[in-house]
Coordinates of C-alpha atoms and ligand atoms in Angstrom, one line a residue:
X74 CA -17.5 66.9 9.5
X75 CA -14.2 65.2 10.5
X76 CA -11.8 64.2 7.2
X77 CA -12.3 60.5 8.2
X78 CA -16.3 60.6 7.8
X79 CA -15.7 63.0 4.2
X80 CA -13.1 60.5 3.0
X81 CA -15.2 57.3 3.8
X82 CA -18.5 58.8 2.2
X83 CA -16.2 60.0 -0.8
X84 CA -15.8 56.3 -1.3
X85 CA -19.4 55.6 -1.0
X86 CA -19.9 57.6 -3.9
X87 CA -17.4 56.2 -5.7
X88 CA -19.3 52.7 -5.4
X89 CA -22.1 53.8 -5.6
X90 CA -22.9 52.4 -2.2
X91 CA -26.2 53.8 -0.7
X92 CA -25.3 52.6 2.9
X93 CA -22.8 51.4 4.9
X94 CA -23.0 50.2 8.7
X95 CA -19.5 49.8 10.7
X96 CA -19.6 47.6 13.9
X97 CA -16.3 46.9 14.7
X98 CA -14.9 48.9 17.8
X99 CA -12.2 49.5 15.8
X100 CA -14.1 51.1 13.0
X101 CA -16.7 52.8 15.2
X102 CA -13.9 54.5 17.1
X103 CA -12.3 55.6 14.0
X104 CA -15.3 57.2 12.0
X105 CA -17.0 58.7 15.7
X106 CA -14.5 59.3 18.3
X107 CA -16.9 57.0 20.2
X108 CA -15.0 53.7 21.3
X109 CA -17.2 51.2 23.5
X110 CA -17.1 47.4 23.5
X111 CA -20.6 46.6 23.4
X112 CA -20.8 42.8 24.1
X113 CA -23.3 41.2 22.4
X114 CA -25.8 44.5 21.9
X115 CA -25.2 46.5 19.0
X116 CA -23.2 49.2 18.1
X117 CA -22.9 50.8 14.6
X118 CA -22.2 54.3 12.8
X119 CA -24.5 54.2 9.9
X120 CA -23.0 56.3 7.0
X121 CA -24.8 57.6 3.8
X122 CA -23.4 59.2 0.7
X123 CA -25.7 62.7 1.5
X124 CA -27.9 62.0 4.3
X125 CA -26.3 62.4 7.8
X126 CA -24.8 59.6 9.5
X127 CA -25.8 58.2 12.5
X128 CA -24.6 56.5 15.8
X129 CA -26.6 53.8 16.9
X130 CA -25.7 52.1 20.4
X131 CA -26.8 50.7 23.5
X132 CA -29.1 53.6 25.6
X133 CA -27.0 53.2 28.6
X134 CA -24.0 54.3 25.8
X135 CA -26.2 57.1 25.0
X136 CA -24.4 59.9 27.6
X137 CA -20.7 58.9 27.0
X138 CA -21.4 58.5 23.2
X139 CA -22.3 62.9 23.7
X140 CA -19.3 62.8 25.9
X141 CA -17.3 61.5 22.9
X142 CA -18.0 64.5 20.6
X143 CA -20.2 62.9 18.2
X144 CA -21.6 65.3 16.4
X145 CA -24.8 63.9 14.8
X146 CA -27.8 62.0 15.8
X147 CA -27.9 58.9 18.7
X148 CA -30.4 56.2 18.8
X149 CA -30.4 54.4 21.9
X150 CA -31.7 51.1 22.1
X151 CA -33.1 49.9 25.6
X152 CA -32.7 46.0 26.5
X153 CA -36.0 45.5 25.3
X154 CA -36.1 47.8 22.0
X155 CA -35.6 45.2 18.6
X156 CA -32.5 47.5 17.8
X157 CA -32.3 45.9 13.9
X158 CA -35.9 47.3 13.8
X159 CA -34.9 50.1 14.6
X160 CA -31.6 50.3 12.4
X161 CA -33.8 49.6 9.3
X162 CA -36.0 52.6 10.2
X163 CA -33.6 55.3 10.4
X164 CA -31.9 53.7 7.6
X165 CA -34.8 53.8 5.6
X166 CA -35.8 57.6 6.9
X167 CA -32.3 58.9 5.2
X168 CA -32.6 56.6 1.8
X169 CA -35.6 55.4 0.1
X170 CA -34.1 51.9 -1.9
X171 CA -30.6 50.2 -0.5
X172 CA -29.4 48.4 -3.6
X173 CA -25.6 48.3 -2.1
X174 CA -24.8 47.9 1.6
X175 CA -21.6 48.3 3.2
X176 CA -20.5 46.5 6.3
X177 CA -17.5 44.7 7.9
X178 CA -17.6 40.9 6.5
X179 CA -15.3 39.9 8.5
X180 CA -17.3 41.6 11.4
X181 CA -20.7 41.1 11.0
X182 CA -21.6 37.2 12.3
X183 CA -24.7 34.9 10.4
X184 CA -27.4 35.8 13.0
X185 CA -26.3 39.7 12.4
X186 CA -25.9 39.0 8.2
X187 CA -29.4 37.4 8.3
X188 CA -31.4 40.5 10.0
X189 CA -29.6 42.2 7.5
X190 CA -30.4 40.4 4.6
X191 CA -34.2 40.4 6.3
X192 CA -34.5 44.0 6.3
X193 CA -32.4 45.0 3.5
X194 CA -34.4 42.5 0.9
X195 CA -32.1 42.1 -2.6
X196 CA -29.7 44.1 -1.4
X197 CA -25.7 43.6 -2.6
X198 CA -23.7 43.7 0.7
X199 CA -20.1 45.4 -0.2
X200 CA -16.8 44.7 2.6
X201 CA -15.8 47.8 3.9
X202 CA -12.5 46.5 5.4
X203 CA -10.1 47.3 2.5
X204 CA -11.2 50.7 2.4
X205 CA -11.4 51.2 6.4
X206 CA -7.7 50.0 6.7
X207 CA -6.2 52.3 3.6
X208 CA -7.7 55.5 5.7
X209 CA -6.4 54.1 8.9
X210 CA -3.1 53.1 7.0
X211 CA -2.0 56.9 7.1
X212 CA -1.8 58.5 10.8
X213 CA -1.7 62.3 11.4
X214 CA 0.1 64.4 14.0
X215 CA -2.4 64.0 16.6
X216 CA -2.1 60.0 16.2
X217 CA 1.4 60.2 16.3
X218 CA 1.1 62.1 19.3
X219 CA -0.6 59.8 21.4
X220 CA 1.3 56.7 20.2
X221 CA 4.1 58.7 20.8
X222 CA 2.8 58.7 24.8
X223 CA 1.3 55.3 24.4
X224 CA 5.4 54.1 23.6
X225 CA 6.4 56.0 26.5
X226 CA 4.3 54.2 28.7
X227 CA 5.5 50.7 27.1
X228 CA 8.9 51.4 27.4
X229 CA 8.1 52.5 31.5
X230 CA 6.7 49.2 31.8
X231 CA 9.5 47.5 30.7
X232 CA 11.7 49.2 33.3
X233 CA 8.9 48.2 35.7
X234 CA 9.3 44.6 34.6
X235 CA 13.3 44.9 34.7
X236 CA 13.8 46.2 38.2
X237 CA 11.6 43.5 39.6
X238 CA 13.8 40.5 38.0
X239 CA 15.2 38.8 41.1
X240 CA 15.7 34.4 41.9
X241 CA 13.0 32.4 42.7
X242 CA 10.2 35.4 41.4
X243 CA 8.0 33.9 38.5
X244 CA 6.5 35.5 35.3
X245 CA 3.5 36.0 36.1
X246 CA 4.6 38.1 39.6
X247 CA 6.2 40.3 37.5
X248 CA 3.4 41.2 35.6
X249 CA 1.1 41.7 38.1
X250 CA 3.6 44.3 39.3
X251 CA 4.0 45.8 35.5
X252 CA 0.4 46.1 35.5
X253 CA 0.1 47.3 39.2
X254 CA 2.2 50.3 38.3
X255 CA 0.6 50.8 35.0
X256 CA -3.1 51.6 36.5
X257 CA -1.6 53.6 39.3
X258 CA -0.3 56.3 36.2
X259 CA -4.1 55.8 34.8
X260 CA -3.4 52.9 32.1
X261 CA -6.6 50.7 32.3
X262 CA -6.2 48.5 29.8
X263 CA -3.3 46.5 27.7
X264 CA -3.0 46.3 24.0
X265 CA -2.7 42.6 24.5
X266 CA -2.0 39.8 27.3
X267 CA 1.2 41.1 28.8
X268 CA 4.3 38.5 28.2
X269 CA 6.8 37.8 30.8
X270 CA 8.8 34.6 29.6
X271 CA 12.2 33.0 31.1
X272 CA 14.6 30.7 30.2
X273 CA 12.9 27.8 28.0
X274 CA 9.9 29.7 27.8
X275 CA 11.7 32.5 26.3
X276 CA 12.2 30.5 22.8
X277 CA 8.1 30.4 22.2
X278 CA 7.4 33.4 19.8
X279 CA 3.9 33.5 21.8
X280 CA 4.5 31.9 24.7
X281 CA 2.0 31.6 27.9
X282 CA 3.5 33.1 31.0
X283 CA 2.8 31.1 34.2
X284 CA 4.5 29.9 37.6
X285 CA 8.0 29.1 36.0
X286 CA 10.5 31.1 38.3
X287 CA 13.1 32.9 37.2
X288 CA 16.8 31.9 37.5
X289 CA 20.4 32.8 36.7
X290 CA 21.9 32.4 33.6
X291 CA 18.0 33.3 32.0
X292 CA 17.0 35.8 29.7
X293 CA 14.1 36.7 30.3
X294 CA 11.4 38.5 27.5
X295 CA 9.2 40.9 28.0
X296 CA 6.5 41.8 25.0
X297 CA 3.3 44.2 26.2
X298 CA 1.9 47.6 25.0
X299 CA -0.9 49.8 26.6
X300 CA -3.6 51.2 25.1
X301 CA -3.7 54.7 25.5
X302 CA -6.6 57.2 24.4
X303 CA -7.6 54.2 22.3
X304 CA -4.6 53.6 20.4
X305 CA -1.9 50.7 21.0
X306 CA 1.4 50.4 21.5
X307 CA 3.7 47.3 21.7
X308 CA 7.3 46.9 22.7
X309 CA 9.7 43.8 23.1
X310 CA 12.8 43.8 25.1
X311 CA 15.3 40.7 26.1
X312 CA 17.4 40.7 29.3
X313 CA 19.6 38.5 31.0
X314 CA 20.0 37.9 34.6
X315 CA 22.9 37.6 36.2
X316 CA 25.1 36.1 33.3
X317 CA 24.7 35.0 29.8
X318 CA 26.7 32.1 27.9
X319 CA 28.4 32.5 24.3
X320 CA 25.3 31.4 22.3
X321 CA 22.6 33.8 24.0
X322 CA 25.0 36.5 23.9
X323 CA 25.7 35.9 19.8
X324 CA 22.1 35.2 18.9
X325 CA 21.3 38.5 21.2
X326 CA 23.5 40.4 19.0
X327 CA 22.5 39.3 15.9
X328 CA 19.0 39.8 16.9
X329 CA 19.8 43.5 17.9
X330 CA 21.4 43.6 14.8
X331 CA 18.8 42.7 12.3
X332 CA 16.6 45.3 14.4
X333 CA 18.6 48.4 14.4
X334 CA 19.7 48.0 10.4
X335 CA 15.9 47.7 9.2
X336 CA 15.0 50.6 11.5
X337 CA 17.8 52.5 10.0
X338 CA 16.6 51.8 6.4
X339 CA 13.3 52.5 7.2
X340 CA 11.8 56.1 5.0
X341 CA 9.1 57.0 2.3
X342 CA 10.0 54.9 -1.2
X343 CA 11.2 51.9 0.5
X344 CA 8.9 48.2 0.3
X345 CA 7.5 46.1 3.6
X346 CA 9.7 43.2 1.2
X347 CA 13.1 45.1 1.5
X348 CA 12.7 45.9 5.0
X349 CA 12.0 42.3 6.0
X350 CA 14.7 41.1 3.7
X351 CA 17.5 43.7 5.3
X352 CA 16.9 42.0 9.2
X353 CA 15.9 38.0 7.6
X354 CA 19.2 38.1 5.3
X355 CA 21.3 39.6 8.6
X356 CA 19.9 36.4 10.9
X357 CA 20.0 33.8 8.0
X358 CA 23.5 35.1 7.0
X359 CA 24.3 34.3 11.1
X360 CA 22.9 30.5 10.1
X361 CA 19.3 31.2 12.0
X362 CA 17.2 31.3 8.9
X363 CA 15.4 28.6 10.2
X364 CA 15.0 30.2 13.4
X365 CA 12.8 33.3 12.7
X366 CA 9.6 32.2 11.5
X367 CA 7.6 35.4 11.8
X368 CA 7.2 38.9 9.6
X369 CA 9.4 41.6 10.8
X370 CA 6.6 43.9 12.3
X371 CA 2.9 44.6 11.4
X372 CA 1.1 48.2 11.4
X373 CA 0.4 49.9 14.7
X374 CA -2.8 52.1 15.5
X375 CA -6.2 51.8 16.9
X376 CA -5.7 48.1 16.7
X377 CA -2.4 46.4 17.9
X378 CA -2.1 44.4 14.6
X379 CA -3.5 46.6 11.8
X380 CA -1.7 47.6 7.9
X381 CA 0.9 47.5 7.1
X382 CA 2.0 44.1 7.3
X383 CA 5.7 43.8 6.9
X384 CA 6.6 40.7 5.3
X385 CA 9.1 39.4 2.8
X386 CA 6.4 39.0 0.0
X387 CA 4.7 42.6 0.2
X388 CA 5.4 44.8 -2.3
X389 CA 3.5 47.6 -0.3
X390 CA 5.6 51.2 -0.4
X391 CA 6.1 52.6 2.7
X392 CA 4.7 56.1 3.0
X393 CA 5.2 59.3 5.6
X394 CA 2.7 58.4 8.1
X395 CA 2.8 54.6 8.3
X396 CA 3.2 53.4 12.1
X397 CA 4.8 49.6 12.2
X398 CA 6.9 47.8 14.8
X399 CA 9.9 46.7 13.8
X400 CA 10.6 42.8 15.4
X401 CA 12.7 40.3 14.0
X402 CA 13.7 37.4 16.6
X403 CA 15.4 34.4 16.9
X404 CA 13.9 31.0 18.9
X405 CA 16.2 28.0 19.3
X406 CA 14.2 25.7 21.6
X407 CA 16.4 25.5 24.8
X408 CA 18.8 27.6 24.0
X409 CA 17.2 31.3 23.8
X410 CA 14.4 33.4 22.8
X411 CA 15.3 36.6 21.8
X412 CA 13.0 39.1 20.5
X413 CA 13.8 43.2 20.0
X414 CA 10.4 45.4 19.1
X415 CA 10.4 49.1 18.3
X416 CA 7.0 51.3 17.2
X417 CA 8.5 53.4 14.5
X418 CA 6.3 56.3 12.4
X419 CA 7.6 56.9 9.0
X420 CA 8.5 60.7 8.6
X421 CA 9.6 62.8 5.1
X422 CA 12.5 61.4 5.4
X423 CA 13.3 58.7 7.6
X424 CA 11.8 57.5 10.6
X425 CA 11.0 58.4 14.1
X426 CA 11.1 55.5 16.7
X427 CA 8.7 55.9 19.6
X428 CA 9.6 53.4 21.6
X429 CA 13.0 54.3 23.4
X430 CA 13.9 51.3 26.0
X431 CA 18.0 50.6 25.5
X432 CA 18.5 48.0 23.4
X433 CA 21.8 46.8 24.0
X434 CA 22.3 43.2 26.1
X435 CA 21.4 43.8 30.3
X436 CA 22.5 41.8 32.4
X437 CA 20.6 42.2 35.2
X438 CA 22.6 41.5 38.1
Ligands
MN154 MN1 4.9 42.6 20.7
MN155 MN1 4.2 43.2 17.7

């Protein structure tokens, strides 16, 4: 049995917990190597404290669930099976009472709770979440590995993005050719919507690319990631085209700034609070305080915003293992938007970065 199934039923026992059923694609993928987005039919690993777990999943999931490696039984459910009806059976087959059920709160919607709370009568339903994010909180080498290549691919992208910068293009054409070159190397899906924003756009934290064209004097952002063998990445770079005046230029730096020093501090022992301190006191120091209103990064991993969140108020000690991007930014309404994102993994002793895009101000010409 993989560690991740061992670890999660360890805590079962630990709360006494007789059974828990996990939803999420996230969570699914995580505990069975299976990842599927099932719409609105339903998906779940059911997990017991002794009994074996079990998959239970759409019927036309049923051959790429085997495909996935899943070791243990499958129920399918056709279009016309009552698959709660059949949830509470097998449930029911592996444990005789449920006095505490796990499941994802945040997950699991009213219509979904009350089946539940049908089938499972006087049963106390437990969240699984805080305990599903401190085992995804650590990755191994083979995580590492492929956020490693998922990076690679992100930082590609950007070089996509930068060669196509020309006058009179607009954001959205240079995504569609990001994206174009991204499925022709087998990427199929993005971590998120992929951001191409210029000029005035540029200063929206989460802007909404569109028809605005680029022009000289812009800089022009780029913030995307790919998802690659089910894991994320995510990657922000800032360029300029054709010139930059004073201000972009000095915010740019500052920006880069702030960036490489809380990479640079960044190993095991050290708080989310310090690092967001070392790039917000660099930027406020600069007199653009007011000008950064987001946390410095957030954890990296099956999902594209997962633990750890690095903010100035969490006390949280970073650990070997963590995977976190690193973003600070600076937004001064129509002036500039500058943004610089990294994926870092926290090693023994320091930090590896995995994305590698240069960092220091292009001017595109
Ligand atoms: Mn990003
Ligand atoms: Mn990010």
């Amino acid at each position: 049995m993989n560690h991740r199934l061992l670890d999660f039923k360890e805590w079962l026992k630990q709360k006494n917990i007789d059974s828990a059923f996990i939803t999420s694609t996230e969570n699914v993928f995580y505990l069975s190597g299976f990842h599927s987005d099932p719409h609105e039919r339903l998906l779940g690993v059911a997990v017991f404290q002794d009994a074996e777990p079990f998959l239970l999943c759409p019927s036309l999931d049923v051959h790429d669930a085997k495909a996935s490696g899943w070791e243990y039984e499958i129920i399918g459910c056709s279009d016309t099976d009552n698959p709660w009806e059949q949830l509470e059976k097998n449930i029911k087959k592996r444990v005789n009472h449920i006095n505490k059920f796990a499941l994802e709160k945040e997950h699991v919607n009213v219509e979904r709770y009350e089946q539940l709370i049908n089938r499972f009568n006087g049963a106390q339903f437990i969240a699984a979440e805080e305990k599903l994010r401190q085992l995804r909180l650590i990755k191994d080498d083979k995580e590492k590995e492929i956020l490693k290549k998922a990076a690679e691919f992100a930082d590609f992208a950007v070089q996509v993005g930068v060669n196509e910068i020309q006058e009179g293009k607009t954001e959205l054409d240079i995504i569609a050719a990001i994206e174009y070159e991204l499925k022709k190397k087998g990427i199929s899906e993005m971590s998120f919507a992929t951001m191409v924003l210029t000029g005035a756009n540029a200063a929206s934290p989460h802007g909404n690319p569109g028809l605005t064209k680029i022009k000289k004097g812009d800089l022009v952002l780029f913030d995307l990631g790919v998802v690659y063998k089910g894991y994320c990445s995510d990657i922000t770079r800032t360029v300029a085209y054709d010139h930059v005046n004073d201000e972009q230029e000095k915010i740019y730096n500052i920006v880069l700034k702030a960036e490489v020093e809380a990479v640079k501090a960044i190993k095991p022992g050290i708080t989310a609070k310090e690092l967001d301190n070392i790039a917000r006191n660099i930027i406020s120091e600069a007199g653009y305080g007011d000008f950064f209103p987001h946390r410095l990064g957030h954890g990296l991993g099956i999902g594209v915003h997962e633990y750890p969140s690095i903010t100035n108020t969490n006390e949280l000690i970073i650990q070997e293992g963590m995977v976190f991007t690193v973003e600070p930014g600076i937004y001064v309404p129509n002036i500039a938007g500058v943004r610089i994102e990294d994926d870092v993994f926290v090693t023994k002793n320091g930090v590896d970065i995995l994305t590698s895009y240069p960092k220091e101000l292009q001017i595109i010409k």
